Every structure is written in C-alpha cells, then in structure tokens.
PDB file of C-alpha atoms in Angstrom:
ATOM      1  CA  MET A 221      74.126-106.794 -27.831  1.00  0.00           C
ATOM      2  CA  THR A 222      71.986-103.673 -27.766  1.00  0.00           C
ATOM      3  CA  ALA A 223      72.329-102.981 -24.029  1.00  0.00           C
ATOM      4  CA  ALA A 224      75.305-100.808 -23.160  1.00  0.00           C
ATOM      5  CA  ALA A 225      78.179-102.484 -21.393  1.00  0.00           C
ATOM      6  CA  PRO A 226      78.442-101.556 -17.706  1.00  0.00           C
ATOM      7  CA  ALA A 227      81.197 -99.037 -17.112  1.00  0.00           C
ATOM      8  CA  GLY A 228      83.326 -98.600 -14.009  1.00  0.00           C
ATOM      9  CA  PRO A 229      84.421 -97.480 -11.666  1.00  0.00           C
ATOM     10  CA  ASN A 230      81.956 -98.745  -9.070  1.00  0.00           C
ATOM     11  CA  PHE A 231      79.267-100.159 -11.327  1.00  0.00           C
ATOM     12  CA  VAL A 232      76.751-101.995  -9.121  1.00  0.00           C
ATOM     13  CA  PRO A 233      73.478-103.561 -10.319  1.00  0.00           C
ATOM     14  CA  LEU A 234      70.786-101.649  -8.487  1.00  0.00           C
ATOM     15  CA  ARG A 235      68.505-104.658  -8.194  1.00  0.00           C
ATOM     16  CA  TYR A 236      70.497-107.725  -7.298  1.00  0.00           C
ATOM     17  CA  ARG A 237      67.532-109.904  -8.272  1.00  0.00           C
ATOM     18  CA  GLY A 238      68.730-109.144 -11.807  1.00  0.00           C
ATOM     19  CA  VAL A 239      71.901-111.118 -11.036  1.00  0.00           C
ATOM     20  CA  ALA A 240      71.553-114.871 -11.547  1.00  0.00           C
ATOM     21  CA  VAL A 241      74.048-117.442 -10.294  1.00  0.00           C
ATOM     22  CA  SER A 242      74.575-120.382 -12.614  1.00  0.00           C
ATOM     23  CA  THR A 243      76.566-123.577 -12.150  1.00  0.00           C
ATOM     24  CA  VAL A 244      78.090-124.570 -15.480  1.00  0.00           C
ATOM     25  CA  PRO A 245      79.554-127.994 -16.284  1.00  0.00           C
ATOM     26  CA  ARG A 246      83.262-128.328 -15.655  1.00  0.00           C
ATOM     27  CA  GLU A 247      83.853-129.085 -19.311  1.00  0.00           C
ATOM     28  CA  VAL A 248      82.633-125.553 -20.141  1.00  0.00           C
ATOM     29  CA  ALA A 249      85.580-123.187 -19.828  1.00  0.00           C
ATOM     30  CA  LEU A 250      84.918-119.851 -18.148  1.00  0.00           C
ATOM     31  CA  ASP A 251      85.958-117.839 -21.202  1.00  0.00           C
ATOM     32  CA  ALA A 252      83.935-115.634 -23.523  1.00  0.00           C
ATOM     33  CA  GLU A 253      83.550-118.098 -26.405  1.00  0.00           C
ATOM     34  CA  SER A 254      82.657-121.124 -24.275  1.00  0.00           C
ATOM     35  CA  LEU A 255      80.206-119.265 -22.066  1.00  0.00           C
ATOM     36  CA  ARG A 256      78.542-117.643 -25.034  1.00  0.00           C
ATOM     37  CA  ALA A 257      78.009-121.025 -26.642  1.00  0.00           C
ATOM     38  CA  HIS A 258      76.684-122.442 -23.368  1.00  0.00           C
ATOM     39  CA  PHE A 259      74.125-119.721 -22.604  1.00  0.00           C
ATOM     40  CA  LEU A 260      72.843-118.718 -26.064  1.00  0.00           C
ATOM     41  CA  GLY A 261      69.327-120.055 -26.532  1.00  0.00           C
ATOM     42  CA  ARG A 262      68.816-120.977 -22.879  1.00  0.00           C
ATOM     43  CA  ASP A 263      65.791-119.541 -21.143  1.00  0.00           C
ATOM     44  CA  ALA A 264      66.429-116.771 -18.625  1.00  0.00           C
ATOM     45  CA  TYR A 265      64.053-115.241 -16.091  1.00  0.00           C
ATOM     46  CA  ARG A 266      62.502-111.868 -16.887  1.00  0.00           C
ATOM     47  CA  ARG A 267      64.633-109.943 -14.372  1.00  0.00           C
ATOM     48  CA  THR A 268      67.947-111.503 -15.364  1.00  0.00           C
ATOM     49  CA  ARG A 269      70.498-109.069 -16.756  1.00  0.00           C
ATOM     50  CA  PHE A 270      73.709-110.569 -15.423  1.00  0.00           C
ATOM     51  CA  VAL A 271      74.953-114.079 -14.737  1.00  0.00           C
ATOM     52  CA  VAL A 272      77.603-115.166 -12.258  1.00  0.00           C
ATOM     53  CA  ALA A 273      78.985-118.393 -13.716  1.00  0.00           C
ATOM     54  CA  ARG A 274      80.829-120.950 -11.569  1.00  0.00           C
ATOM     55  CA  HIS A 275      81.774-124.612 -11.691  1.00  0.00           C
ATOM     56  CA  ASP A 276      81.157-125.433  -8.022  1.00  0.00           C
ATOM     57  CA  PRO A 277      78.242-123.806  -6.167  1.00  0.00           C
ATOM     58  CA  ALA A 278      79.512-124.959  -2.769  1.00  0.00           C
ATOM     59  CA  VAL A 279      83.072-123.659  -2.883  1.00  0.00           C
ATOM     60  CA  PRO A 280      84.231-120.155  -3.876  1.00  0.00           C
ATOM     61  CA  GLY A 281      86.479-120.638  -6.856  1.00  0.00           C
ATOM     62  CA  PRO A 282      86.944-119.570 -10.475  1.00  0.00           C
ATOM     63  CA  THR A 283      84.139-117.189 -11.401  1.00  0.00           C
ATOM     64  CA  ALA A 284      83.028-115.290 -14.489  1.00  0.00           C
ATOM     65  CA  VAL A 285      80.483-112.483 -14.751  1.00  0.00           C
ATOM     66  CA  LEU A 286      78.341-112.104 -17.866  1.00  0.00           C
ATOM     67  CA  GLN A 287      75.855-109.613 -19.211  1.00  0.00           C
ATOM     68  CA  VAL A 288      72.989-111.303 -21.041  1.00  0.00           C
ATOM     69  CA  GLU A 289      70.181-110.119 -23.272  1.00  0.00           C
ATOM     70  CA  ARG A 290      66.865-111.929 -23.696  1.00  0.00           C
ATOM     71  CA  ALA A 291      64.819-112.163 -26.874  1.00  0.00           C
ATOM     72  CA  SER A 292      61.989-110.217 -25.227  1.00  0.00           C
ATOM     73  CA  PRO A 293      61.621-108.412 -21.898  1.00  0.00           C
ATOM     74  CA  GLU A 294      57.939-109.369 -21.569  1.00  0.00           C
ATOM     75  CA  PRO A 295      57.623-113.158 -21.006  1.00  0.00           C
ATOM     76  CA  LEU A 296      58.435-114.648 -17.615  1.00  0.00           C
ATOM     77  CA  PHE A 297      61.166-116.646 -19.366  1.00  0.00           C
ATOM     78  CA  ALA A 298      62.749-115.922 -22.745  1.00  0.00           C
ATOM     79  CA  PRO A 299      65.788-117.300 -24.585  1.00  0.00           C
ATOM     80  CA  VAL A 300      69.144-115.590 -24.252  1.00  0.00           C
ATOM     81  CA  VAL A 301      70.103-114.004 -27.571  1.00  0.00           C
ATOM     82  CA  ASP A 302      73.366-112.317 -26.653  1.00  0.00           C
ATOM     83  CA  VAL A 303      76.136-112.782 -24.090  1.00  0.00           C
ATOM     84  CA  ARG A 304      78.953-110.445 -23.115  1.00  0.00           C
ATOM     85  CA  LEU A 305      81.809-111.459 -20.808  1.00  0.00           C
ATOM     86  CA  LEU A 306      82.388-108.701 -18.241  1.00  0.00           C
ATOM     87  CA  ALA A 307      85.113-110.466 -16.293  1.00  0.00           C
ATOM     88  CA  GLY A 308      86.766-113.857 -16.447  1.00  0.00           C
ATOM     89  CA  PRO A 309      88.373-115.836 -13.621  1.00  0.00           C
ATOM     90  CA  ASP A 310      91.686-113.996 -13.980  1.00  0.00           C
ATOM     91  CA  GLU A 311      90.123-110.680 -12.923  1.00  0.00           C
ATOM     92  CA  CYS A 312      87.133-111.784 -10.856  1.00  0.00           C
ATOM     93  CA  ALA A 313      86.948-112.750  -7.170  1.00  0.00           C
ATOM     94  CA  TYR A 314      84.110-114.492  -5.323  1.00  0.00           C
ATOM     95  CA  VAL A 315      83.684-113.464  -1.687  1.00  0.00           C
ATOM     96  CA  VAL A 316      81.411-114.995   0.947  1.00  0.00           C
ATOM     97  CA  ASP A 317      80.619-112.627   3.819  1.00  0.00           C
ATOM     98  CA  PRO A 318      77.200-112.983   5.498  1.00  0.00           C
ATOM     99  CA  ASP A 319      77.535-109.565   7.140  1.00  0.00           C
ATOM    100  CA  VAL A 320      77.472-107.684   3.818  1.00  0.00           C
ATOM    101  CA  ASP A 321      74.210-106.229   2.523  1.00  0.00           C
ATOM    102  CA  THR A 322      74.793-106.739  -1.185  1.00  0.00           C
ATOM    103  CA  GLY A 323      72.209-104.110  -2.123  1.00  0.00           C
ATOM    104  CA  ILE A 324      74.386-101.342  -0.670  1.00  0.00           C
ATOM    105  CA  PRO A 325      77.180-100.063  -2.969  1.00  0.00           C
ATOM    106  CA  THR A 326      79.354 -98.892  -0.065  1.00  0.00           C
ATOM    107  CA  ALA A 327      79.096-102.323   1.568  1.00  0.00           C
ATOM    108  CA  LEU A 328      80.134-104.049  -1.667  1.00  0.00           C
ATOM    109  CA  ALA A 329      83.109-101.724  -2.076  1.00  0.00           C
ATOM    110  CA  ALA A 330      84.177-102.339   1.526  1.00  0.00           C
ATOM    111  CA  ALA A 331      83.994-106.103   1.018  1.00  0.00           C
ATOM    112  CA  ALA A 332      86.078-105.784  -2.141  1.00  0.00           C
ATOM    113  CA  ARG A 333      88.645-103.639  -0.343  1.00  0.00           C
ATOM    114  CA  GLU A 334      88.892-106.069   2.560  1.00  0.00           C
ATOM    115  CA  HIS A 335      88.732-109.429   0.827  1.00  0.00           C
ATOM    116  CA  ALA A 336      89.846-108.936  -2.775  1.00  0.00           C
ATOM    117  CA  PRO A 337      91.954-105.805  -3.251  1.00  0.00           C
ATOM    118  CA  GLY A 338      93.091-105.511  -6.838  1.00  0.00           C
ATOM    119  CA  ALA A 339      90.310-107.601  -8.389  1.00  0.00           C
ATOM    120  CA  ARG A 340      88.553-105.849 -11.260  1.00  0.00           C
ATOM    121  CA  VAL A 341      85.204-107.446 -10.423  1.00  0.00           C
ATOM    122  CA  VAL A 342      84.227-108.704  -6.984  1.00  0.00           C
ATOM    123  CA  VAL A 343      81.186-110.925  -6.550  1.00  0.00           C
ATOM    124  CA  VAL A 344      79.840-110.990  -2.998  1.00  0.00           C
ATOM    125  CA  GLU A 345      77.552-113.603  -1.496  1.00  0.00           C
ATOM    126  CA  GLY A 346      76.282-111.729   1.508  1.00  0.00           C
ATOM    127  CA  ARG A 347      73.360-111.296   3.872  1.00  0.00           C
ATOM    128  CA  TYR A 348      70.363-113.555   3.174  1.00  0.00           C
ATOM    129  CA  ALA A 349      72.689-115.432   0.749  1.00  0.00           C
ATOM    130  CA  HIS A 350      71.983-112.732  -1.839  1.00  0.00           C
ATOM    131  CA  VAL A 351      74.614-112.275  -4.543  1.00  0.00           C
ATOM    132  CA  ASN A 352      75.692-109.078  -6.273  1.00  0.00           C
ATOM    133  CA  PHE A 353      78.879-107.676  -7.761  1.00  0.00           C
ATOM    134  CA  ILE A 354      80.861-104.476  -8.100  1.00  0.00           C
ATOM    135  CA  LEU A 355      82.842-103.625 -11.225  1.00  0.00           C
ATOM    136  CA  GLU A 356      86.139-101.766 -10.749  1.00  0.00           C
ATOM    137  CA  PRO A 357      85.658-100.905  -7.067  1.00  0.00           C
ATOM    138  CA  ALA A 358      87.165 -97.531  -6.179  1.00  0.00           C
ATOM    139  CA  ALA A 359      85.259 -96.024  -3.271  1.00  0.00           C
ATOM    140  CA  LEU A 360      85.375 -92.262  -2.802  1.00  0.00           C
ATOM    141  CA  ARG A 361      87.280 -91.458   0.391  1.00  0.00           C
ATOM    142  CA  VAL A 362      85.403 -88.997   2.590  1.00  0.00           C
ATOM    143  CA  VAL A 363      87.140 -87.614   5.664  1.00  0.00           C
ATOM    144  CA  VAL A 364      84.820 -87.145   8.642  1.00  0.00           C
ATOM    145  CA  ARG A 365      86.086 -84.403  10.929  1.00  0.00           C
ATOM    146  CA  ASP A 366      84.654 -84.793  14.405  1.00  0.00           C
ATOM    147  CA  VAL A 367      85.417 -83.996  18.036  1.00  0.00           C
ATOM    148  CA  VAL A 368      85.773 -86.659  20.741  1.00  0.00           C
ATOM    149  CA  PRO A 369      84.698 -87.479  23.360  1.00  0.00           C
ATOM    150  CA  PRO A 370      82.003 -88.699  23.325  1.00  0.00           C
ATOM    151  CA  GLU A 371      83.156 -92.012  21.900  1.00  0.00           C
ATOM    152  CA  PRO A 372      82.508 -92.983  19.219  1.00  0.00           C
ATOM    153  CA  GLY A 373      82.440 -89.596  17.542  1.00  0.00           C
ATOM    154  CA  LYS A 374      78.789 -88.813  16.881  1.00  0.00           C
ATOM    155  CA  LEU A 375      79.174 -87.540  13.321  1.00  0.00           C
ATOM    156  CA  ALA A 376      81.418 -90.416  12.251  1.00  0.00           C
ATOM    157  CA  ASP A 377      78.940 -92.880  13.741  1.00  0.00           C
ATOM    158  CA  GLN A 378      75.973 -91.178  12.077  1.00  0.00           C
ATOM    159  CA  ALA A 379      77.711 -91.127   8.697  1.00  0.00           C
ATOM    160  CA  ALA A 380      78.524 -94.839   8.964  1.00  0.00           C
ATOM    161  CA  ARG A 381      74.906 -95.640   9.812  1.00  0.00           C
ATOM    162  CA  VAL A 382      73.673 -93.564   6.876  1.00  0.00           C
ATOM    163  CA  VAL A 383      75.890 -95.146   4.218  1.00  0.00           C
ATOM    164  CA  ALA A 384      74.985 -98.593   5.559  1.00  0.00           C
ATOM    165  CA  VAL A 385      71.437 -98.217   4.198  1.00  0.00           C
ATOM    166  CA  LEU A 386      71.755 -96.014   1.093  1.00  0.00           C
ATOM    167  CA  GLU A 387      71.218 -97.996  -2.104  1.00  0.00           C
ATOM    168  CA  ASP A 388      71.598 -95.000  -4.431  1.00  0.00           C
ATOM    169  CA  LEU A 389      74.829 -93.492  -3.075  1.00  0.00           C
ATOM    170  CA  ALA A 390      78.137 -93.985  -4.862  1.00  0.00           C
ATOM    171  CA  PRO A 391      80.467 -96.207  -2.804  1.00  0.00           C
ATOM    172  CA  VAL A 392      82.322 -94.247  -0.146  1.00  0.00           C
ATOM    173  CA  GLU A 393      85.074 -95.040   2.326  1.00  0.00           C
ATOM    174  CA  LEU A 394      84.624 -93.005   5.489  1.00  0.00           C
ATOM    175  CA  VAL A 395      87.856 -91.970   7.204  1.00  0.00           C
ATOM    176  CA  ALA A 396      87.369 -90.586  10.721  1.00  0.00           C
ATOM    177  CA  ARG A 397      89.811 -87.854  11.710  1.00  0.00           C
ATOM    178  CA  SER A 398      88.775 -86.672  15.126  1.00  0.00           C
ATOM    179  CA  VAL A 399      90.016 -83.823  17.255  1.00  0.00           C
ATOM    180  CA  ARG A 400      90.661 -85.174  20.754  1.00  0.00           C
ATOM    181  CA  LEU A 401      90.115 -82.784  23.636  1.00  0.00           C
ATOM    182  CA  ALA A 402      92.903 -84.395  25.652  1.00  0.00           C
ATOM    183  CA  ASP A 403      95.356 -83.785  22.802  1.00  0.00           C
ATOM    184  CA  LEU A 404      94.345 -80.127  22.571  1.00  0.00           C
ATOM    185  CA  ALA A 405      94.793 -79.744  26.316  1.00  0.00           C
ATOM    186  CA  ALA A 406      98.217 -81.375  26.177  1.00  0.00           C
ATOM    187  CA  ALA A 407      99.273 -78.835  23.550  1.00  0.00           C
ATOM    188  CA  ALA A 408      98.089 -75.937  25.745  1.00  0.00           C
ATOM    189  CA  PRO A 409      98.769 -76.977  29.373  1.00  0.00           C
ATOM    190  CA  ALA A 410      96.647 -75.305  32.051  1.00  0.00           C
ATOM    191  CA  PRO A 411      95.591 -76.206  35.600  1.00  0.00           C
ATOM    192  CA  HIS A 412      91.892 -75.645  34.902  1.00  0.00           C
ATOM    193  CA  TYR A 413      89.847 -76.213  31.732  1.00  0.00           C
ATOM    194  CA  LEU A 414      86.313 -75.218  30.844  1.00  0.00           C
ATOM    195  CA  LEU A 415      84.518 -77.652  28.520  1.00  0.00           C
ATOM    196  CA  PRO A 416      81.237 -76.874  26.747  1.00  0.00           C
ATOM    197  CA  CYS A 417      79.123 -79.550  28.431  1.00  0.00           C
ATOM    198  CA  ARG A 418      79.327 -82.379  30.922  1.00  0.00           C
ATOM    199  CA  GLY A 419      77.260 -84.661  28.701  1.00  0.00           C
ATOM    200  CA  SER A 420      80.192 -85.198  26.334  1.00  0.00           C
ATOM    201  CA  GLY A 421      82.093 -86.996  29.077  1.00  0.00           C
ATOM    202  CA  GLY A 422      85.228 -84.953  28.495  1.00  0.00           C
ATOM    203  CA  GLU A 423      88.017 -85.165  31.050  1.00  0.00           C
ATOM    204  CA  VAL A 424      91.571 -83.829  31.057  1.00  0.00           C
ATOM    205  CA  PRO A 425      93.945 -86.004  33.099  1.00  0.00           C
ATOM    206  CA  GLY A 426      95.800 -84.063  35.783  1.00  0.00           C
ATOM    207  CA  ALA A 427      93.691 -80.916  35.478  1.00  0.00           C
ATOM    208  CA  ARG A 428      90.555 -79.506  37.027  1.00  0.00           C
ATOM    209  CA  VAL A 429      87.581 -79.464  34.654  1.00  0.00           C
ATOM    210  CA  SER A 430      84.419 -77.342  34.744  1.00  0.00           C
ATOM    211  CA  TYR A 431      81.497 -77.368  32.323  1.00  0.00           C
ATOM    212  CA  LEU A 432      80.053 -74.279  30.691  1.00  0.00           C
ATOM    213  CA  ASP A 433      76.515 -75.673  30.503  1.00  0.00           C
ATOM    214  CA  GLU A 434      76.462 -75.809  34.320  1.00  0.00           C
ATOM    215  CA  HIS A 435      77.236 -72.063  34.528  1.00  0.00           C
ATOM    216  CA  PRO A 436      79.938 -72.493  37.183  1.00  0.00           C
ATOM    217  CA  GLU A 437      81.313 -69.631  39.248  1.00  0.00           C
ATOM    218  CA  ARG A 438      83.908 -67.721  37.224  1.00  0.00           C
ATOM    219  CA  ALA A 439      87.423 -69.067  37.633  1.00  0.00           C
ATOM    220  CA  ASP A 440      90.834 -68.782  36.013  1.00  0.00           C
ATOM    221  CA  TRP A 441      90.353 -71.362  33.287  1.00  0.00           C
ATOM    222  CA  THR A 442      91.140 -72.103  29.651  1.00  0.00           C
ATOM    223  CA  LEU A 443      88.162 -72.812  27.419  1.00  0.00           C
ATOM    224  CA  LEU A 444      88.338 -75.866  25.168  1.00  0.00           C
ATOM    225  CA  GLY A 445      85.553 -74.853  22.841  1.00  0.00           C
ATOM    226  CA  CYS A 446      84.455 -73.002  19.752  1.00  0.00           C
ATOM    227  CA  ALA A 447      82.743 -69.802  18.646  1.00  0.00           C
ATOM    228  CA  ARG A 448      79.399 -70.716  20.212  1.00  0.00           C
ATOM    229  CA  SER A 449      81.097 -71.566  23.514  1.00  0.00           C
ATOM    230  CA  ARG A 450      82.811 -68.175  23.486  1.00  0.00           C
ATOM    231  CA  GLN A 451      79.464 -66.480  22.842  1.00  0.00           C
ATOM    232  CA  ILE A 452      77.905 -68.284  25.802  1.00  0.00           C
ATOM    233  CA  HIS A 453      80.908 -67.475  28.000  1.00  0.00           C
ATOM    234  CA  ARG A 454      80.638 -63.824  27.036  1.00  0.00           C
ATOM    235  CA  HIS A 455      76.938 -63.861  27.912  1.00  0.00           C
ATOM    236  CA  PHE A 456      77.558 -65.483  31.300  1.00  0.00           C
ATOM    237  CA  TYR A 457      80.720 -63.673  32.345  1.00  0.00           C
ATOM    238  CA  GLY A 458      81.000 -60.582  30.146  1.00  0.00           C
ATOM    239  CA  GLU A 459      84.377 -61.480  28.636  1.00  0.00           C
ATOM    240  CA  ASP A 460      86.278 -63.973  26.500  1.00  0.00           C
ATOM    241  CA  PRO A 461      88.566 -66.459  28.270  1.00  0.00           C
ATOM    242  CA  PRO A 462      91.845 -67.897  26.969  1.00  0.00           C
ATOM    243  CA  THR A 463      90.608 -70.394  24.390  1.00  0.00           C
ATOM    244  CA  VAL A 464      91.800 -73.440  22.498  1.00  0.00           C
ATOM    245  CA  ASP A 465      89.439 -73.670  19.517  1.00  0.00           C
ATOM    246  CA  PHE A 466      88.403 -77.170  18.476  1.00  0.00           C
ATOM    247  CA  CYS A 467      86.078 -76.262  15.578  1.00  0.00           C
ATOM    248  CA  PRO A 468      86.398 -79.139  13.069  1.00  0.00           C
ATOM    249  CA  LYS A 469      85.160 -76.874  10.262  1.00  0.00           C
ATOM    250  CA  ALA A 470      88.005 -74.387  10.732  1.00  0.00           C
ATOM    251  CA  GLY A 471      90.075 -73.812   7.608  1.00  0.00           C
ATOM    252  CA  LEU A 472      87.561 -75.281   5.158  1.00  0.00           C
ATOM    253  CA  PRO A 473      85.649 -72.233   3.821  1.00  0.00           C
ATOM    254  CA  GLY A 474      87.486 -70.666   0.910  1.00  0.00           C
ATOM    255  CA  THR A 475      89.748 -73.663   0.320  1.00  0.00           C
ATOM    256  CA  ARG A 476      89.550 -77.109  -1.241  1.00  0.00           C
ATOM    257  CA  PRO A 477      90.753 -79.902   1.054  1.00  0.00           C
ATOM    258  CA  PRO A 478      92.952 -82.708  -0.325  1.00  0.00           C
ATOM    259  CA  GLU A 479      90.044 -85.139   0.138  1.00  0.00           C
ATOM    260  CA  PRO A 480      86.289 -84.531   0.449  1.00  0.00           C
ATOM    261  CA  VAL A 481      85.311 -83.632   4.017  1.00  0.00           C
ATOM    262  CA  LEU A 482      82.136 -84.052   6.057  1.00  0.00           C
ATOM    263  CA  THR A 483      82.199 -82.050   9.268  1.00  0.00           C
ATOM    264  CA  LYS A 484      80.035 -80.044  11.673  1.00  0.00           C
ATOM    265  CA  CYS A 485      79.820 -76.552  13.122  1.00  0.00           C
ATOM    266  CA  CYS A 486      78.089 -75.219  16.230  1.00  0.00           C
ATOM    267  CA  LEU A 487      77.148 -71.964  14.469  1.00  0.00           C
ATOM    268  CA  GLN A 488      74.883 -73.862  12.082  1.00  0.00           C
ATOM    269  CA  GLU A 489      71.555 -74.519  13.722  1.00  0.00           C
ATOM    270  CA  GLU A 490      69.127 -75.842  11.106  1.00  0.00           C
ATOM    271  CA  HIS A 491      70.972 -75.897   7.800  1.00  0.00           C
ATOM    272  CA  VAL A 492      73.715 -77.629   5.832  1.00  0.00           C
ATOM    273  CA  GLU A 493      76.619 -75.597   4.474  1.00  0.00           C
ATOM    274  CA  SER A 494      78.783 -76.716   1.576  1.00  0.00           C
ATOM    275  CA  GLY A 495      81.845 -75.543  -0.281  1.00  0.00           C
ATOM    276  CA  ASP A 496      84.422 -76.849  -2.712  1.00  0.00           C
ATOM    277  CA  GLY A 497      85.067 -80.407  -1.569  1.00  0.00           C
ATOM    278  CA  TRP A 498      83.384 -80.140   1.837  1.00  0.00           C
ATOM    279  CA  THR A 499      80.047 -80.064   3.600  1.00  0.00           C
ATOM    280  CA  SER A 500      79.072 -79.239   7.171  1.00  0.00           C
ATOM    281  CA  VAL A 501      76.071 -80.070   9.343  1.00  0.00           C
ATOM    282  CA  PRO A 502      74.902 -78.571  12.639  1.00  0.00           C
ATOM    283  CA  TRP A 503      76.439 -79.915  15.845  1.00  0.00           C
ATOM    284  CA  GLY A 504      73.138 -81.617  16.726  1.00  0.00           C
ATOM    285  CA  ALA A 505      72.360 -82.845  13.211  1.00  0.00           C
ATOM    286  CA  SER A 506      69.769 -85.558  12.653  1.00  0.00           C
ATOM    287  CA  LEU A 507      70.480 -88.639  10.570  1.00  0.00           C
ATOM    288  CA  GLU A 508      68.377 -87.152   7.781  1.00  0.00           C
ATOM    289  CA  MET A 509      70.480 -83.990   7.786  1.00  0.00           C
ATOM    290  CA  VAL A 510      73.684 -86.044   7.676  1.00  0.00           C
ATOM    291  CA  ARG A 511      72.251 -88.037   4.773  1.00  0.00           C
ATOM    292  CA  THR A 512      71.392 -84.864   2.859  1.00  0.00           C
ATOM    293  CA  ALA A 513      74.847 -83.392   3.404  1.00  0.00           C
ATOM    294  CA  LEU A 514      76.728 -86.569   2.568  1.00  0.00           C
ATOM    295  CA  GLN A 515      74.655 -87.347  -0.501  1.00  0.00           C
ATOM    296  CA  GLY A 516      75.157 -83.826  -1.827  1.00  0.00           C
ATOM    297  CA  LEU A 517      78.909 -84.016  -1.262  1.00  0.00           C
ATOM    298  CA  VAL A 518      79.248 -87.396  -2.954  1.00  0.00           C
ATOM    299  CA  GLU A 519      77.119 -86.345  -5.918  1.00  0.00           C
ATOM    300  CA  ARG A 520      79.347 -83.312  -6.442  1.00  0.00           C
ATOM    301  CA  GLU A 521      82.546 -85.346  -6.122  1.00  0.00           C
ATOM    302  CA  ALA A 522      81.359 -88.337  -8.184  1.00  0.00           C
ATOM    303  CA  PRO A 523      78.831 -86.711 -10.543  1.00  0.00           C
ATOM    304  CA  THR A 524      78.805 -89.412 -13.228  1.00  0.00           C
ATOM    305  CA  TRP A 525      78.037 -92.376 -10.968  1.00  0.00           C
ATOM    306  CA  ARG A 526      74.642 -94.008 -11.283  1.00  0.00           C
ATOM    307  CA  PRO A 527      73.454 -97.352  -9.900  1.00  0.00           C
ATOM    308  CA  GLY A 528      73.094 -99.946 -12.665  1.00  0.00           C
TER     309      GLY A 528
END
C-alpha cells in the first residue's frame, strides 16, 4: 500500500464521506487475511479511503476498520488493490450516539471517553446516521479558568460552543475550574461586599452587597474584584478598598501550568495574550476571539496533529 498508515493519537478522517460501512458475510472472519481476501478486487467509490467492516448492520457488535487503496483515484468506482487492517474486533468498539457530530474530532473523542474507554479505535454512528472513527483517542485536557456567577461560566460555555463546531482542531477535553465569588467571600468574611457589576447576578449570603457599576455612595466594604475594578474604584472614590482579587489569570505569566489553561483578564480589551501553556482572552471576548485563543493554544500543545 502506497498510502501512509494513519498514526495516532487522535487520528480522525477529515471527511467522513471517505469512510464506508460494509456488511461482510458471517463466514468472513474479521481478521487481516480474511478481510484482505474479501475486499481485494471489489469496486470502491471514489471517495472511499477507509472501510468499517461488520457482520450485522442492525446491531453494534464485532467491528474492524480497514484502510483501502483503489487502482485509480479518477473513476467513480475502481477496484480495491490493497487493504490494511487498522484495528480488529479485539481493539475496536462501535458506538451509536445520535447526539454526536462525527465530523468534529472533539465530539468523537468525548464519545470514545464516555462509551468505550480503553478501545484503541472507536467507531461512532452519530448525528444524521453518519459514521466516522477515531484512532487512539487521547484528547488534550484544557483547563478553563473562569469566574462565576453568572452561571454557567461565560468563558467555559463559549469554549464548549467553539469546540463543538471546529473540524480542524485536535480533540480537546475542557475542564472548567471556576472561581466562585461566594467561596472567596467565605474565606474573607465581611459585613459588606462590593462586586463589579449587578449584571453578573452575584450575591453573598448573609452580607450586604453593592455594585461598583452603579457607583454607590462610598461605604465600608470589601471589594471582590480585580485590577480593573480597583482602577474604577480609585477613579470614583480616590482610594483603594480592602480587596479580594478574583483574577483567573493570576499566577500564569512567567510560569507553565501543569495543564494547558484558557482564561480571561479584564485588563485585556481587544487582544489575546499567550504564554507557556496558557492563553487569555478579554473579559468580554467574542466567540471568534475565544476560537483564536483556543486554536493557538491547542496548536502549540499538540503541534503534530493534523486531521486525516
């Protein structure tokens, strides 16, 4: 076979129309020799590069995944001239989940993690009954540092929406690690707290709460905020209050976190900042800005990955 063998981790055919599903007779074993003998010389459609071979099309069961080569790439149909077994039934799982978009690498990796952990190859029959597979699933864990409320955390929600539609992003597993205002307040008890804005919906049980964006009359309060909140407070009142800083970017510049991190910072207004193992977007980042930041981070952390 002249085509290179797909290499993991996380190999995903970019165009799942290149993946054919074939029902083979039960007398044909799902091993390399038998499948090679069965498929050699058979006509295959022009787009076909891989074959998912099964005995029963109605019931998920023993499955093999093959790479095939046609005599010529030009005709609509051409005979198969070479067959390579990528995974036999002992290391392949077939998953049916109609909620999975099988064109999205992250969605395939999530389905593999949920339904078939440990399988070397996971075939997924997903949305629109489309079928695709992932070879050696090992999604890159990306920690999303956010601040809540509001619920859900905006950045974590945006990141999830972005990876749900990216066909050319290496598979990622987003792990939300949010700073909760109530937890910060509990660690620094005070009778009165000043929060940056009412729109976030933040409340502190058992304490009085004011909101900086409403420019309230100066009081004896503790600010739950960040550098920008302190700047605004200084502008309004001419001084800095006692502060509990909730900046999710704190501690990242100049260090490498244990896992890649996507976060945000109020001091960034229109740009993405990145460092070793982390990236940060503005507090009010658009989906496009989150996509740019996340894609850059993943490409730096998984530089060799390419869709198949």
